[in-house]
PDB file of C-alpha atoms in Angstrom:
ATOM      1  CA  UNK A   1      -9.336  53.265 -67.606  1.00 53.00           C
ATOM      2  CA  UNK A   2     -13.043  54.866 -67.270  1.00 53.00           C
ATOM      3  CA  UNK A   3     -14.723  55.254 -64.393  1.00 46.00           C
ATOM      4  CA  UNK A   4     -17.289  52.469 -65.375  1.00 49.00           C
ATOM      5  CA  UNK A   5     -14.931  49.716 -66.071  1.00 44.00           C
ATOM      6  CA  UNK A   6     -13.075  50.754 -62.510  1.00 48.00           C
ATOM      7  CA  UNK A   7     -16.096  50.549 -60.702  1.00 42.00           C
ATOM      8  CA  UNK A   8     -16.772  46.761 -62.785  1.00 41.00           C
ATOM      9  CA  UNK A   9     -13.570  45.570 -61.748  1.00 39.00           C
ATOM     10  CA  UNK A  10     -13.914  46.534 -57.782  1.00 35.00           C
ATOM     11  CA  UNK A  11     -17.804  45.104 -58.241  1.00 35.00           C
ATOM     12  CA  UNK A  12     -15.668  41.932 -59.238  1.00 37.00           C
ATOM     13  CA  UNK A  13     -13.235  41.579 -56.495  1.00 34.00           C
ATOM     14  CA  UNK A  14     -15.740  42.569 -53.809  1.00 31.00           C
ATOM     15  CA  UNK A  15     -17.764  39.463 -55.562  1.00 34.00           C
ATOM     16  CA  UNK A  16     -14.923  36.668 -55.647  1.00 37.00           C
ATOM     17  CA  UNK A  17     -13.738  37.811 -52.081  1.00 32.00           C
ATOM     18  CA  UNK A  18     -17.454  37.309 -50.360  1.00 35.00           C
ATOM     19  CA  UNK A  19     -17.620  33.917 -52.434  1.00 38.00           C
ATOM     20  CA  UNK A  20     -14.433  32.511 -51.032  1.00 38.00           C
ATOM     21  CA  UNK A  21     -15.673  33.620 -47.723  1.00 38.00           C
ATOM     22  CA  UNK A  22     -19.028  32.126 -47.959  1.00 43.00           C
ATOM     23  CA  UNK A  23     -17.948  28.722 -49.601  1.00 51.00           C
ATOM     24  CA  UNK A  24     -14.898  28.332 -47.030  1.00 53.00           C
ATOM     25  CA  UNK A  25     -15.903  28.552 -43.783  1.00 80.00           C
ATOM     26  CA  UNK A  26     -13.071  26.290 -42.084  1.00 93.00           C
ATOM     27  CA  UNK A  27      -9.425  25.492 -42.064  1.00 96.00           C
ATOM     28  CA  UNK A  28      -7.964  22.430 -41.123  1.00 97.00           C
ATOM     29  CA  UNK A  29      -4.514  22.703 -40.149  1.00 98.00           C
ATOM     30  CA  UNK A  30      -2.839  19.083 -40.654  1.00 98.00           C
ATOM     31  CA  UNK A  31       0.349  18.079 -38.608  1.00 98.00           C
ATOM     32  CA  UNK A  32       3.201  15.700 -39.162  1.00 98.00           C
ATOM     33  CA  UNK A  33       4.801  15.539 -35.335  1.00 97.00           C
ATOM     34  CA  UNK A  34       5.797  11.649 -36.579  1.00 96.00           C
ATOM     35  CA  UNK A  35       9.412  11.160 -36.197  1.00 95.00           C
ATOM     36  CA  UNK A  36       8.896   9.852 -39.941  1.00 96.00           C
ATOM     37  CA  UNK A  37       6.947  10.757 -42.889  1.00 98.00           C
ATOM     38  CA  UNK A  38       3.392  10.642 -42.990  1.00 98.00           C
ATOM     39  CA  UNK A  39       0.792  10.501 -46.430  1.00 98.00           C
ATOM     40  CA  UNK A  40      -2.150  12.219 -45.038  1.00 98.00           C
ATOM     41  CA  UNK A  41      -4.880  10.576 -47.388  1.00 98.00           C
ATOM     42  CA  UNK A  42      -8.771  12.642 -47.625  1.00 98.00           C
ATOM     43  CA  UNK A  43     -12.160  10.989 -48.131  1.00 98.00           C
ATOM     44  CA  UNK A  44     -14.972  13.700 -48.482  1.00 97.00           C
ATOM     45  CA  UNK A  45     -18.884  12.205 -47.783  1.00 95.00           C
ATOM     46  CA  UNK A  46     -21.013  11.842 -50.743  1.00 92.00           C
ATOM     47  CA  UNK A  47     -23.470  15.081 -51.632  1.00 90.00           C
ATOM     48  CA  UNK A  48     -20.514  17.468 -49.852  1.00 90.00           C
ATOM     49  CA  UNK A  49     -18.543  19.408 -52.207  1.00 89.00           C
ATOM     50  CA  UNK A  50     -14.567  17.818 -52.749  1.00 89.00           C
ATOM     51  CA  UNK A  51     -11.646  19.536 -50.974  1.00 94.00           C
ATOM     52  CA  UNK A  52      -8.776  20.901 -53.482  1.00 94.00           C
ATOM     53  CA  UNK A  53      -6.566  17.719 -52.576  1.00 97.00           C
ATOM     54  CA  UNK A  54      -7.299  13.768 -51.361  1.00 97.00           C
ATOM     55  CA  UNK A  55      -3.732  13.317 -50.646  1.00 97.00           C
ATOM     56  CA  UNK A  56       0.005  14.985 -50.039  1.00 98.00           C
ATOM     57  CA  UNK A  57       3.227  14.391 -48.500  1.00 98.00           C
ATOM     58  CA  UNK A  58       4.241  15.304 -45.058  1.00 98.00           C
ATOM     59  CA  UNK A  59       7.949  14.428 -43.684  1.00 98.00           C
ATOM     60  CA  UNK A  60       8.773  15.519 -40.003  1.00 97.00           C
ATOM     61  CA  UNK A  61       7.659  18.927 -38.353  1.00 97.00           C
ATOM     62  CA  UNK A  62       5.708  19.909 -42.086  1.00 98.00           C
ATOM     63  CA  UNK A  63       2.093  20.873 -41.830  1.00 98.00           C
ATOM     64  CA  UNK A  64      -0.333  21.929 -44.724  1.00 98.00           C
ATOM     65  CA  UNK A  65      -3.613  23.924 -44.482  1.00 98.00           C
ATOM     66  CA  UNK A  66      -6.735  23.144 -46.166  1.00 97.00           C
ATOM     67  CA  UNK A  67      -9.503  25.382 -46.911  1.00 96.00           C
ATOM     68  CA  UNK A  68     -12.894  23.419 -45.987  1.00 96.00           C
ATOM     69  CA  UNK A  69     -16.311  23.888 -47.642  1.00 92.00           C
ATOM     70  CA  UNK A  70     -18.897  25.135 -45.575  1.00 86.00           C
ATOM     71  CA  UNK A  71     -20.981  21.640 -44.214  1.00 90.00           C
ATOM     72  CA  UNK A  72     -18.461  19.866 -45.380  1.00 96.00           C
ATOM     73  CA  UNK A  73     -18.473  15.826 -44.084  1.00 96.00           C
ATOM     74  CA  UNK A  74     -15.566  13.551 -44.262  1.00 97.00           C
ATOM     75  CA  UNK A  75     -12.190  11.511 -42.956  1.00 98.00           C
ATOM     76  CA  UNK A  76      -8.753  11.705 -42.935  1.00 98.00           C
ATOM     77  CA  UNK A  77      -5.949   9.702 -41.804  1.00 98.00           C
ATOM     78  CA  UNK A  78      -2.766   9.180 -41.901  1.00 98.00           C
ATOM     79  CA  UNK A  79      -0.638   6.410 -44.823  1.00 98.00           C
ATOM     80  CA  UNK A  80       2.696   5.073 -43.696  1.00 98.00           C
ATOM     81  CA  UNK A  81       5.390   3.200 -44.805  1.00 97.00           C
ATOM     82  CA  UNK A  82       4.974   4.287 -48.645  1.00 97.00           C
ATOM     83  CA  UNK A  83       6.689   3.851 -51.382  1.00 96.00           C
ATOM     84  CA  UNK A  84       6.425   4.515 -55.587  1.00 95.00           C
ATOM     85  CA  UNK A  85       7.703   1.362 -57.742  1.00 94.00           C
ATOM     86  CA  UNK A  86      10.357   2.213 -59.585  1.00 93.00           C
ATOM     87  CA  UNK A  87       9.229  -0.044 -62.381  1.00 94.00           C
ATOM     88  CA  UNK A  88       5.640   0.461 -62.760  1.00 94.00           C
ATOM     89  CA  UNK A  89       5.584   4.033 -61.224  1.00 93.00           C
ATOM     90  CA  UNK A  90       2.854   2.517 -58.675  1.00 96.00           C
ATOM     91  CA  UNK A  91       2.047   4.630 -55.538  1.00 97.00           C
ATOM     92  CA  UNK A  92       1.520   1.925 -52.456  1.00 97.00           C
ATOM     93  CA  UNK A  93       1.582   2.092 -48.675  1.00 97.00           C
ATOM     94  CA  UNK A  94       1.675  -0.330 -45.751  1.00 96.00           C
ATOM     95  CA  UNK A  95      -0.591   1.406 -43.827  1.00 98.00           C
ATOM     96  CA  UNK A  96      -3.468   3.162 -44.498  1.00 98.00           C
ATOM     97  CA  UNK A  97      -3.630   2.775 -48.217  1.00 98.00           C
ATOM     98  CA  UNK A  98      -6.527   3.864 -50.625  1.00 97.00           C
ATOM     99  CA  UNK A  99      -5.571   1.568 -53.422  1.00 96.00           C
ATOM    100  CA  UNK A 100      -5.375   4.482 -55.761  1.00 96.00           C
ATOM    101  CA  UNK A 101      -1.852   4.056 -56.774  1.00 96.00           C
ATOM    102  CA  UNK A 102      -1.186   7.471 -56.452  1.00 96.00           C
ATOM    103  CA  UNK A 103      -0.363  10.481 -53.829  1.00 97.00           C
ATOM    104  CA  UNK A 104      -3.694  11.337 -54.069  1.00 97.00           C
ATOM    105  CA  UNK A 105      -6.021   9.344 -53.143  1.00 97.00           C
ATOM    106  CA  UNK A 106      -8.891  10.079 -55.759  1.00 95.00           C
ATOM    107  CA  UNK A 107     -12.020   8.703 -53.578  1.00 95.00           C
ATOM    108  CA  UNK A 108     -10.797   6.347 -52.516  1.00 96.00           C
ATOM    109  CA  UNK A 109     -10.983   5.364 -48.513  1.00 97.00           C
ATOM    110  CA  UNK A 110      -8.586   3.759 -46.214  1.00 98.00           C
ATOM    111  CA  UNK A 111      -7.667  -0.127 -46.251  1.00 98.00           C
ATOM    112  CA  UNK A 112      -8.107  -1.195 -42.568  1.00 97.00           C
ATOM    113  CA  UNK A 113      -6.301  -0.824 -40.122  1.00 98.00           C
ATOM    114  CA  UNK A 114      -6.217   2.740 -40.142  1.00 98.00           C
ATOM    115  CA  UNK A 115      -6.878   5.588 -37.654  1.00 98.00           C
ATOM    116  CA  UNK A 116      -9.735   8.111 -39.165  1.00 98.00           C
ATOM    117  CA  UNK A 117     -10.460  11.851 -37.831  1.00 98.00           C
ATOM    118  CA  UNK A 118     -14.002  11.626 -38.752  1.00 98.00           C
ATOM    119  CA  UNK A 119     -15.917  14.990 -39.112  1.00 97.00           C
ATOM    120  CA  UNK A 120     -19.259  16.696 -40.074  1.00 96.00           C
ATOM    121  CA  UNK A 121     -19.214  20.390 -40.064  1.00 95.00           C
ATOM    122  CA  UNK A 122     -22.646  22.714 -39.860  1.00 92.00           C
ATOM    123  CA  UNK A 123     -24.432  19.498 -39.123  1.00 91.00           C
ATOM    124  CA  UNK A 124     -27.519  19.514 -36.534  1.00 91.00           C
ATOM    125  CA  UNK A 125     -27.976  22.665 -35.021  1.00 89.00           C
ATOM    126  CA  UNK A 126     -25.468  24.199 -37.077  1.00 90.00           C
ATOM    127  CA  UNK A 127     -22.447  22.396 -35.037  1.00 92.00           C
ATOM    128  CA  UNK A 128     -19.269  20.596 -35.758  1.00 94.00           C
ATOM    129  CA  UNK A 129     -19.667  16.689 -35.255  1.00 95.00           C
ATOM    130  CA  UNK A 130     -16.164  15.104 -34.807  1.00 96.00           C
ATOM    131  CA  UNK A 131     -14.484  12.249 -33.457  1.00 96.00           C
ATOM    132  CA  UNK A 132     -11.450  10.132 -33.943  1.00 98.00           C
ATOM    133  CA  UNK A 133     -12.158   6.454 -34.552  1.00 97.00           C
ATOM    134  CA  UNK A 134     -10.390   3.111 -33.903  1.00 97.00           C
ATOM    135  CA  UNK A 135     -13.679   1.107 -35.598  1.00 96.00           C
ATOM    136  CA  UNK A 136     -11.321   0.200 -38.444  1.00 96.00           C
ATOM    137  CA  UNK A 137      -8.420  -0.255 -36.563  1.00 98.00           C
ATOM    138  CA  UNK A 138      -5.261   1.805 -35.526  1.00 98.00           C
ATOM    139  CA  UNK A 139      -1.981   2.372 -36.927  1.00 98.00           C
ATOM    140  CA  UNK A 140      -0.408   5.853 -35.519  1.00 97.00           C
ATOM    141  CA  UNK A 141      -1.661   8.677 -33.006  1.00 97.00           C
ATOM    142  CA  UNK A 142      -3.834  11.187 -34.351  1.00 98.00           C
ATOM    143  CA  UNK A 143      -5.601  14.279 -31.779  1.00 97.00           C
ATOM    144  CA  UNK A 144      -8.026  16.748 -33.278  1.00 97.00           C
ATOM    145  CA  UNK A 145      -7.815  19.946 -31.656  1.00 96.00           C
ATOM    146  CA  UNK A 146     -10.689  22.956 -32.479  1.00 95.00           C
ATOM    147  CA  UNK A 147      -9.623  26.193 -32.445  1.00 94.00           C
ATOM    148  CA  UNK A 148     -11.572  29.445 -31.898  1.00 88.00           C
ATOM    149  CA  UNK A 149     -14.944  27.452 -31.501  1.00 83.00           C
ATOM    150  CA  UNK A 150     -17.980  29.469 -30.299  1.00 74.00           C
ATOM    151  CA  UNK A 151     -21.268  29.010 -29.482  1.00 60.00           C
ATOM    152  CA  UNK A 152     -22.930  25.443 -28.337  1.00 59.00           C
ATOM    153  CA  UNK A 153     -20.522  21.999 -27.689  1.00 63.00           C
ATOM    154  CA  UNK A 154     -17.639  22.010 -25.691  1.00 77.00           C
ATOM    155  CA  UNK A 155     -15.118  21.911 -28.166  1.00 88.00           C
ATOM    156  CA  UNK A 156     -12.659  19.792 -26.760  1.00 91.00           C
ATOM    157  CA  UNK A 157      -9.279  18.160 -28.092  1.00 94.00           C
ATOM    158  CA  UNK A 158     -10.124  14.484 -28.690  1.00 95.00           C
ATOM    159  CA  UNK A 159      -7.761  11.618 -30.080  1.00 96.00           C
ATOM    160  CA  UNK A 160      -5.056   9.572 -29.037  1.00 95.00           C
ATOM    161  CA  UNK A 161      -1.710  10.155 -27.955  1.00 94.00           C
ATOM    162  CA  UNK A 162      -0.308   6.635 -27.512  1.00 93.00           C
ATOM    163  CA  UNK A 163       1.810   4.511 -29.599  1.00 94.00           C
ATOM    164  CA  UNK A 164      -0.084   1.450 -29.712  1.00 96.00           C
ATOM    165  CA  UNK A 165       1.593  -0.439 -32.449  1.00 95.00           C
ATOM    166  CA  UNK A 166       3.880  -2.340 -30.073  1.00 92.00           C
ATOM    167  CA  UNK A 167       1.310  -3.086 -27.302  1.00 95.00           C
ATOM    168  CA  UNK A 168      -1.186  -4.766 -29.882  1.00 96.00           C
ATOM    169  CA  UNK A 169      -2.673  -8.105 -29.028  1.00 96.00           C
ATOM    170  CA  UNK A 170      -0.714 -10.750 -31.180  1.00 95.00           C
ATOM    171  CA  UNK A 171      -3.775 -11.902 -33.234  1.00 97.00           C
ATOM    172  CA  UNK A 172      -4.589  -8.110 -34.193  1.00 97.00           C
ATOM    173  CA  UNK A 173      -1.129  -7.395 -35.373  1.00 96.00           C
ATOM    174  CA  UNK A 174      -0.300  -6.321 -38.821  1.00 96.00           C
ATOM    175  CA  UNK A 175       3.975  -6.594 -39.071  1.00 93.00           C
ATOM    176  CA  UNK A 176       6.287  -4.797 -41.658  1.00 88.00           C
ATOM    177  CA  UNK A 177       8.152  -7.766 -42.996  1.00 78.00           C
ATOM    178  CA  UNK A 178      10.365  -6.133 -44.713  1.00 73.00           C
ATOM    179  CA  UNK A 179      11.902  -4.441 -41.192  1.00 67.00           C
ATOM    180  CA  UNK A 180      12.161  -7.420 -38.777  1.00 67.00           C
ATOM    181  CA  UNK A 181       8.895  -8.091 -38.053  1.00 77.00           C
ATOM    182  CA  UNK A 182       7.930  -4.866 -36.561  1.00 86.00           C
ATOM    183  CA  UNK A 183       4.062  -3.894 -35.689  1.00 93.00           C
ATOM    184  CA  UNK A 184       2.987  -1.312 -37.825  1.00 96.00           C
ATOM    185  CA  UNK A 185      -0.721  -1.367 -37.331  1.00 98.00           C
ATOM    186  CA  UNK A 186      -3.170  -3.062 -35.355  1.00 98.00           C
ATOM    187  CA  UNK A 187      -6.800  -4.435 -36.728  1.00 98.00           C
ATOM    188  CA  UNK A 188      -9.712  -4.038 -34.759  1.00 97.00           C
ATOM    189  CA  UNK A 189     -11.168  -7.562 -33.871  1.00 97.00           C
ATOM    190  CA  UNK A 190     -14.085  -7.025 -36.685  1.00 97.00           C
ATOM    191  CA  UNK A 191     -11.590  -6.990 -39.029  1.00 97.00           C
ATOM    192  CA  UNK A 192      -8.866  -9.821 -37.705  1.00 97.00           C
ATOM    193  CA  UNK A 193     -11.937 -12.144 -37.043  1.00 97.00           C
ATOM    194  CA  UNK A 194     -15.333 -11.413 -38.965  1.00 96.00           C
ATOM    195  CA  UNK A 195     -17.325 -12.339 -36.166  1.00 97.00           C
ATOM    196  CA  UNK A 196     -20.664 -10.238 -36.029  1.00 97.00           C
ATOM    197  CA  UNK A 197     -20.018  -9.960 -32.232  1.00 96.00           C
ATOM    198  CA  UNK A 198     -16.905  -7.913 -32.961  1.00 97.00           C
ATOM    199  CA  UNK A 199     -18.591  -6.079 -36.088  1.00 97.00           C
ATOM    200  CA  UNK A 200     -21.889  -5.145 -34.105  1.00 96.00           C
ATOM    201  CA  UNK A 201     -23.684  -6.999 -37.139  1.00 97.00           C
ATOM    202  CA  UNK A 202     -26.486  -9.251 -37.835  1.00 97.00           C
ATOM    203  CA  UNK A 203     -27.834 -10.047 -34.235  1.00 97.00           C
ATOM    204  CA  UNK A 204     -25.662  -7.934 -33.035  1.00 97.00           C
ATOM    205  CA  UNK A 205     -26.625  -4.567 -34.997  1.00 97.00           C
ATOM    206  CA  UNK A 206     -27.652  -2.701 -31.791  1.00 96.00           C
ATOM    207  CA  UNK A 207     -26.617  -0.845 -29.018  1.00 94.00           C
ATOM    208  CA  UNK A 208     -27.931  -3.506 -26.741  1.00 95.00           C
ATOM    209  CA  UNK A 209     -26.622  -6.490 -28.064  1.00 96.00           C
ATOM    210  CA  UNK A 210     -23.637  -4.980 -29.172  1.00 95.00           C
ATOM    211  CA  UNK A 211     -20.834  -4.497 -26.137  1.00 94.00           C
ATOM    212  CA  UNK A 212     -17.387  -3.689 -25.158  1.00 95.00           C
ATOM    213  CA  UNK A 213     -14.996  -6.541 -26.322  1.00 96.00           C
ATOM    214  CA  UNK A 214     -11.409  -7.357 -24.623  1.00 96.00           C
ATOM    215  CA  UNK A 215     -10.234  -6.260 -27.571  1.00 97.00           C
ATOM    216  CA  UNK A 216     -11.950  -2.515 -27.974  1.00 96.00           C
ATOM    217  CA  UNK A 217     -11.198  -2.397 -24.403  1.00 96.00           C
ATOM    218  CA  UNK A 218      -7.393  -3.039 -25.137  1.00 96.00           C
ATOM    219  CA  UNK A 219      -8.204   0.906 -27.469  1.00 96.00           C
ATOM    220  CA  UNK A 220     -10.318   2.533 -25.080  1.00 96.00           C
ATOM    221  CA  UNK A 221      -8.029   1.800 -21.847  1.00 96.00           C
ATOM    222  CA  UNK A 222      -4.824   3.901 -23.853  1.00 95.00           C
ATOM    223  CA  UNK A 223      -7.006   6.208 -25.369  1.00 96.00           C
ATOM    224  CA  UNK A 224     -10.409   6.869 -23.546  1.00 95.00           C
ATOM    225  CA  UNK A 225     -11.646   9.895 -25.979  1.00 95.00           C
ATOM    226  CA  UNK A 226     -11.775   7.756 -29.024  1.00 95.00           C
ATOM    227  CA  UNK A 227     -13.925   5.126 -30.640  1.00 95.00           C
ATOM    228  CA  UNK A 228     -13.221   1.843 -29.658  1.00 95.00           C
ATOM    229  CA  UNK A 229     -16.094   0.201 -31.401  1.00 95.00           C
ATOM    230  CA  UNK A 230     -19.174   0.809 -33.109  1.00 93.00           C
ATOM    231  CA  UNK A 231     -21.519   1.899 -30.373  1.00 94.00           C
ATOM    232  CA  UNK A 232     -19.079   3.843 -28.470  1.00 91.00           C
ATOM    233  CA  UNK A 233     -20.506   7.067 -29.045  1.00 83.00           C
ATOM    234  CA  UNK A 234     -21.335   8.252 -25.712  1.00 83.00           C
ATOM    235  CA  UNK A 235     -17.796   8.863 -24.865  1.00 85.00           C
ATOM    236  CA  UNK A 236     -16.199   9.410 -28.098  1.00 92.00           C
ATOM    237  CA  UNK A 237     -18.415  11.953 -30.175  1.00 92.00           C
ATOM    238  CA  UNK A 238     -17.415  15.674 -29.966  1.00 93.00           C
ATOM    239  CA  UNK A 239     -19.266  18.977 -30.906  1.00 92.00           C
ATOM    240  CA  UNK A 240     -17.965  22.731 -31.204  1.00 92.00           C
ATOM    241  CA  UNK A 241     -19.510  25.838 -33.385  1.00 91.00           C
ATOM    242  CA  UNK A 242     -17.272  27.712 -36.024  1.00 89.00           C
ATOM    243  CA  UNK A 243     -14.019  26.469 -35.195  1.00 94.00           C
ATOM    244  CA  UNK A 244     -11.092  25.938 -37.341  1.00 96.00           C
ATOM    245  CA  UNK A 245      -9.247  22.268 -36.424  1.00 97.00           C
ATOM    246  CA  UNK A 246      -5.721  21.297 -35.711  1.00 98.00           C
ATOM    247  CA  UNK A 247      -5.280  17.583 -36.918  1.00 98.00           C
ATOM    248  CA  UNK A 248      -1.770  16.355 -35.548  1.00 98.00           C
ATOM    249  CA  UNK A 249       0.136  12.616 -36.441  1.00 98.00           C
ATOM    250  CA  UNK A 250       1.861  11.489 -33.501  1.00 97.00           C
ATOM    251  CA  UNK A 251       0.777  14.634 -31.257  1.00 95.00           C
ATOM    252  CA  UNK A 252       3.697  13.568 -28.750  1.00 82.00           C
ATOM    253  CA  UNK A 253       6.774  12.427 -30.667  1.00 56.00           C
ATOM    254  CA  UNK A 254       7.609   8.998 -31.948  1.00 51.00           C
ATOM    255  CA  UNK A 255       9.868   6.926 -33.153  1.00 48.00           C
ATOM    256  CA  UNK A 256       9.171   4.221 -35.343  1.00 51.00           C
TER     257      UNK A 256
END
């Protein structure tokens, strides 16, 4: 091999390794501490570039780790209770579903109730914006740990630890039929009830008309770090600088 094509090839590598580092700038390292299995589903925001899966398996004590595009925007959560029909070869889950009738889910975003780890990375001032939201409901504990963050926030763990399932108001409660009536999920009251007090809609589309319910207090008593409605941002929105994240289902065991 000349000297020339040698010096073509290096020129090559040096080139793919600096764009890998420059178009990946984060990892997110997603957990399955569940006692069961747990389809982590992916919904990147529009105008930020796709991540290289939207949906995977994860039984107990697995984790996978995702290379993230630099200002990169997006959700994930967790799908439960799923299952592929044997007939039609149709993906489905209880909880959590994106109606794409596959593993992956393809674009498409969670049916309520669901948990979401919501994040923007390289946002304003060139910070991490994350949270983890109970605005569309809850059905199993998710905490969002940053690691190695530098720079401006305060890059703290946020989520929710608790098992709420069984604790759910009755008129919130979304049950597994097929298992005894068990409470697999609980909607938020926007979404058991449609009223635009509970949706912070219509009259109710600000901060000052739109307040704490019983029912987003019944989230933000367990779990004080996450949204418990709309407008709960003062308490629930989290910032950190060049971190890499930890996203963990059911961060302290449980059984379901």
């Amino acid at each position: 091999m000349s000297t020339s094509t040698q010096s073509y090839i290096t020129f090559l590598i040096l080139f793919f390794l600096q764009f890998i580092k420059g178009s990946y700038s984060t990892t997110f390292n997603i957990v399955n501490k569940c006692s069961y299995t747990v389809w982590p589903g992916i919904l990147t925001g529009a105008g930020t570039p796709p991540l290289s899966t939207t949906g995977f398996t994860l039984a107990p004590g697995e984790s996978n780790t995702i290379a993230i595009p630099a200002a990169w925007s997006g959700r994930i959560w967790g799908r439960t209770l799923c299952s592929q029909d044997t007939a039609t070869g149709k993906f489905s889950c209880i909880t959590g579903d994106c109606d794409s009738s596959t593993e992956e889910c393809a674009g498409g975003g969670a049916a309520p109730p669901a948990t979401l780890a919501e994040f923007t990375l390289n946002g304003a001032g060139g910070l991490d914006f994350y949270d983890v939201s109970f605005v569309d409901g809850y059905n199993l504990p998710i905490k969002v740990e940053p690691q190695g963050g530098t720079g401006a926030g305060n890059c703290t763990a946020t989520g929710c630890v608790v098992d709420l399932n069984a604790g759910c108001p009755t008129e919130l409660r979304v049950v597994n039929s097929g298992n005894g009536e068990e409470s697999v999920a609980c909607k938020s009251a926007c979404e058991a009830f449609g009223d635009p007090q509970y949706c912070c809609s219509g009259a109710y589309a600000t901060p000052e008309t739109c307040k704490p319910s019983s029912y987003s207090q019944f989230f933000k008593s367990a779990c004080p770090l996450a949204y418990s409605y709309a407008y709960d941002d003062g308490t629930s929105t989290f910032t950190c600088a060049s971190a890499d994240y930890i996203v963990t289902f059911c961060p302290e065991p449980s059984a379901r």
